[in-house]
Amino acid sequence: MGNRILVIDDDITALDLVDILFEGQGFEVVRHSNGLAALDGLQSSKPDLILIDLMMPHLAGQECVRQMRSRGVSVPIVAFTALDDPSAHQEARQAGCDKVIVKPCKSKDLIKEIEKLLANPGSASEEN
């Protein structure tokens, strides 16, 4: 089985689409519909990469990322968000995201960025 990706998004349709996309590329997908559930399951999911929405109820993506980083999570974390706002992107990076990708985006572009981060976890580009 390929790399394990933890996907956190409160939009079930988005979860389904990302799940189909990644599994079609040979990734194993673990999914949660909110940040609290993701934090609770973090120990058992052992992801190689985390893809997280920023706008979620109960626990915003940025705060979830802060808590993950404070718990020692060192895998790449990608904010996958509809927010096309530079200040929100900066806040996501300050929280500990390695990359911000605005959705919707082309499937091939998302896969390319994920594969790049998995190949070189410290190589997140600063362009987004």
PDB file of C-alpha atoms in Angstrom:
ATOM      1  CA  MET A   1       0.000   0.000   0.000  1.00  0.00           C
ATOM      2  CA  GLY A   2       1.144   3.551  -0.674  1.00  0.00           C
ATOM      3  CA  ASN A   3       1.596   6.472   1.630  1.00  0.00           C
ATOM      4  CA  ARG A   4      -1.137   7.170   4.168  1.00  0.00           C
ATOM      5  CA  ILE A   5      -2.856  10.555   3.917  1.00  0.00           C
ATOM      6  CA  LEU A   6      -5.064  11.938   6.654  1.00  0.00           C
ATOM      7  CA  VAL A   7      -7.795  14.109   5.102  1.00  0.00           C
ATOM      8  CA  ILE A   8      -9.789  16.430   7.382  1.00  0.00           C
ATOM      9  CA  ASP A   9     -12.757  18.311   5.931  1.00  0.00           C
ATOM     10  CA  ASP A  10     -16.294  18.960   7.164  1.00  0.00           C
ATOM     11  CA  ASP A  11     -17.628  18.774   3.586  1.00  0.00           C
ATOM     12  CA  ILE A  12     -18.462  15.101   3.026  1.00  0.00           C
ATOM     13  CA  THR A  13     -18.555  15.576  -0.767  1.00  0.00           C
ATOM     14  CA  ALA A  14     -15.027  17.011  -0.676  1.00  0.00           C
ATOM     15  CA  LEU A  15     -13.901  14.081   1.489  1.00  0.00           C
ATOM     16  CA  ASP A  16     -15.404  11.613  -0.981  1.00  0.00           C
ATOM     17  CA  LEU A  17     -13.776  13.288  -3.996  1.00  0.00           C
ATOM     18  CA  VAL A  18     -10.343  13.524  -2.404  1.00  0.00           C
ATOM     19  CA  ASP A  19     -10.652   9.943  -1.166  1.00  0.00           C
ATOM     20  CA  ILE A  20     -11.424   8.667  -4.691  1.00  0.00           C
ATOM     21  CA  LEU A  21      -8.629  10.770  -6.197  1.00  0.00           C
ATOM     22  CA  PHE A  22      -5.935   9.643  -3.749  1.00  0.00           C
ATOM     23  CA  GLU A  23      -6.946   6.005  -3.608  1.00  0.00           C
ATOM     24  CA  GLY A  24      -6.899   5.982  -7.417  1.00  0.00           C
ATOM     25  CA  GLN A  25      -3.266   7.082  -7.198  1.00  0.00           C
ATOM     26  CA  GLY A  26      -2.364   4.299  -4.759  1.00  0.00           C
ATOM     27  CA  PHE A  27      -2.523   6.273  -1.509  1.00  0.00           C
ATOM     28  CA  GLU A  28      -4.200   4.966   1.614  1.00  0.00           C
ATOM     29  CA  VAL A  29      -6.706   7.528   2.917  1.00  0.00           C
ATOM     30  CA  VAL A  30      -7.836   8.076   6.496  1.00  0.00           C
ATOM     31  CA  ARG A  31     -10.624  10.645   6.773  1.00  0.00           C
ATOM     32  CA  HIS A  32     -12.212  12.738   9.478  1.00  0.00           C
ATOM     33  CA  SER A  33     -15.012  15.263   9.167  1.00  0.00           C
ATOM     34  CA  ASN A  34     -13.710  17.557  11.902  1.00  0.00           C
ATOM     35  CA  GLY A  35     -10.531  18.547  13.661  1.00  0.00           C
ATOM     36  CA  LEU A  36     -11.500  17.149  17.067  1.00  0.00           C
ATOM     37  CA  ALA A  37     -12.020  13.663  15.628  1.00  0.00           C
ATOM     38  CA  ALA A  38      -8.741  13.950  13.732  1.00  0.00           C
ATOM     39  CA  LEU A  39      -6.859  14.851  16.911  1.00  0.00           C
ATOM     40  CA  ASP A  40      -8.464  11.933  18.758  1.00  0.00           C
ATOM     41  CA  GLY A  41      -7.506   9.510  15.979  1.00  0.00           C
ATOM     42  CA  LEU A  42      -4.098  10.956  15.234  1.00  0.00           C
ATOM     43  CA  GLN A  43      -2.148   8.414  17.253  1.00  0.00           C
ATOM     44  CA  SER A  44      -3.724   5.436  15.491  1.00  0.00           C
ATOM     45  CA  SER A  45      -3.826   6.877  11.956  1.00  0.00           C
ATOM     46  CA  LYS A  46      -0.035   7.434  11.649  1.00  0.00           C
ATOM     47  CA  PRO A  47      -0.262   9.552   8.469  1.00  0.00           C
ATOM     48  CA  ASP A  48       2.616  10.360   6.133  1.00  0.00           C
ATOM     49  CA  LEU A  49       0.886  13.631   5.188  1.00  0.00           C
ATOM     50  CA  ILE A  50      -2.126  15.611   6.408  1.00  0.00           C
ATOM     51  CA  LEU A  51      -4.531  17.503   4.141  1.00  0.00           C
ATOM     52  CA  ILE A  52      -6.783  19.830   6.138  1.00  0.00           C
ATOM     53  CA  ASP A  53      -9.538  22.314   5.413  1.00  0.00           C
ATOM     54  CA  LEU A  54      -9.213  25.613   7.282  1.00  0.00           C
ATOM     55  CA  MET A  55     -12.893  26.471   7.710  1.00  0.00           C
ATOM     56  CA  MET A  56     -14.515  23.847   9.915  1.00  0.00           C
ATOM     57  CA  PRO A  57     -16.900  23.981  12.854  1.00  0.00           C
ATOM     58  CA  HIS A  58     -15.815  23.034  16.399  1.00  0.00           C
ATOM     59  CA  LEU A  59     -12.097  23.472  15.703  1.00  0.00           C
ATOM     60  CA  ALA A  60     -10.720  25.625  12.883  1.00  0.00           C
ATOM     61  CA  GLY A  61      -8.046  24.090  10.706  1.00  0.00           C
ATOM     62  CA  GLN A  62      -5.332  26.486  11.900  1.00  0.00           C
ATOM     63  CA  GLU A  63      -5.964  25.602  15.552  1.00  0.00           C
ATOM     64  CA  CYS A  64      -6.059  21.900  14.729  1.00  0.00           C
ATOM     65  CA  VAL A  65      -2.671  22.237  13.007  1.00  0.00           C
ATOM     66  CA  ARG A  66      -1.235  24.125  16.018  1.00  0.00           C
ATOM     67  CA  GLN A  67      -2.371  21.325  18.293  1.00  0.00           C
ATOM     68  CA  MET A  68      -0.935  18.664  15.984  1.00  0.00           C
ATOM     69  CA  ARG A  69       2.425  20.417  15.872  1.00  0.00           C
ATOM     70  CA  SER A  70       2.404  20.855  19.672  1.00  0.00           C
ATOM     71  CA  ARG A  71       1.892  17.075  19.933  1.00  0.00           C
ATOM     72  CA  GLY A  72       5.019  16.476  17.898  1.00  0.00           C
ATOM     73  CA  VAL A  73       3.469  15.799  14.496  1.00  0.00           C
ATOM     74  CA  SER A  74       6.281  16.363  12.012  1.00  0.00           C
ATOM     75  CA  VAL A  75       4.764  15.104   8.746  1.00  0.00           C
ATOM     76  CA  PRO A  76       3.895  17.633   6.026  1.00  0.00           C
ATOM     77  CA  ILE A  77       0.580  19.399   6.568  1.00  0.00           C
ATOM     78  CA  VAL A  78      -1.236  20.956   3.614  1.00  0.00           C
ATOM     79  CA  ALA A  79      -4.058  23.445   4.045  1.00  0.00           C
ATOM     80  CA  PHE A  80      -6.611  22.679   1.340  1.00  0.00           C
ATOM     81  CA  THR A  81      -8.996  25.589   1.471  1.00  0.00           C
ATOM     82  CA  ALA A  82     -11.510  27.649  -0.462  1.00  0.00           C
ATOM     83  CA  LEU A  83     -10.078  30.733   1.257  1.00  0.00           C
ATOM     84  CA  ASP A  84      -8.164  32.658  -1.386  1.00  0.00           C
ATOM     85  CA  ASP A  85      -6.960  35.200   1.150  1.00  0.00           C
ATOM     86  CA  PRO A  86      -3.233  35.886   1.678  1.00  0.00           C
ATOM     87  CA  SER A  87      -3.712  36.681   5.379  1.00  0.00           C
ATOM     88  CA  ALA A  88      -5.490  33.340   5.945  1.00  0.00           C
ATOM     89  CA  HIS A  89      -2.693  31.572   4.085  1.00  0.00           C
ATOM     90  CA  GLN A  90      -0.084  33.322   6.243  1.00  0.00           C
ATOM     91  CA  GLU A  91      -1.964  32.334   9.388  1.00  0.00           C
ATOM     92  CA  ALA A  92      -2.054  28.710   8.173  1.00  0.00           C
ATOM     93  CA  ARG A  93       1.716  28.759   7.630  1.00  0.00           C
ATOM     94  CA  GLN A  94       2.279  30.317  11.053  1.00  0.00           C
ATOM     95  CA  ALA A  95       0.142  27.558  12.575  1.00  0.00           C
ATOM     96  CA  GLY A  96       2.443  24.953  11.008  1.00  0.00           C
ATOM     97  CA  CYS A  97       1.157  24.221   7.500  1.00  0.00           C
ATOM     98  CA  ASP A  98       3.881  23.452   4.980  1.00  0.00           C
ATOM     99  CA  LYS A  99       1.768  24.382   1.976  1.00  0.00           C
ATOM    100  CA  VAL A 100      -1.529  26.071   1.160  1.00  0.00           C
ATOM    101  CA  ILE A 101      -3.524  24.908  -1.858  1.00  0.00           C
ATOM    102  CA  VAL A 102      -6.668  26.757  -2.891  1.00  0.00           C
ATOM    103  CA  LYS A 103      -9.645  24.663  -3.935  1.00  0.00           C
ATOM    104  CA  PRO A 104     -10.980  23.975  -6.357  1.00  0.00           C
ATOM    105  CA  CYS A 105      -7.824  23.025  -8.183  1.00  0.00           C
ATOM    106  CA  LYS A 106      -6.922  20.558 -10.887  1.00  0.00           C
ATOM    107  CA  SER A 107      -6.600  17.000  -9.614  1.00  0.00           C
ATOM    108  CA  LYS A 108      -3.233  16.533 -11.300  1.00  0.00           C
ATOM    109  CA  ASP A 109      -1.890  19.684  -9.614  1.00  0.00           C
ATOM    110  CA  LEU A 110      -3.013  18.494  -6.185  1.00  0.00           C
ATOM    111  CA  ILE A 111      -1.465  15.058  -6.682  1.00  0.00           C
ATOM    112  CA  LYS A 112       1.765  16.648  -7.957  1.00  0.00           C
ATOM    113  CA  GLU A 113       2.085  18.849  -4.854  1.00  0.00           C
ATOM    114  CA  ILE A 114       1.307  15.947  -2.501  1.00  0.00           C
ATOM    115  CA  GLU A 115       3.834  13.674  -4.209  1.00  0.00           C
ATOM    116  CA  LYS A 116       6.448  16.440  -4.047  1.00  0.00           C
ATOM    117  CA  LEU A 117       5.928  16.889  -0.308  1.00  0.00           C
ATOM    118  CA  LEU A 118       6.010  13.154   0.335  1.00  0.00           C
ATOM    119  CA  ALA A 119       9.244  12.806  -1.646  1.00  0.00           C
ATOM    120  CA  ASN A 120      10.897  15.776   0.082  1.00  0.00           C
ATOM    121  CA  PRO A 121       8.999  16.645   3.266  1.00  0.00           C
ATOM    122  CA  GLY A 122      10.990  19.825   3.882  1.00  0.00           C
ATOM    123  CA  SER A 123      10.593  21.199   0.362  1.00  0.00           C
ATOM    124  CA  ALA A 124       7.289  23.106   0.590  1.00  0.00           C
ATOM    125  CA  SER A 125       7.351  26.005  -1.809  1.00  0.00           C
ATOM    126  CA  GLU A 126       6.679  29.496  -0.559  1.00  0.00           C
ATOM    127  CA  GLU A 127       4.688  30.542  -3.622  1.00  0.00           C
ATOM    128  CA  ASN A 128       1.234  29.833  -2.123  1.00  0.00           C
TER     129      ASN A 128
END
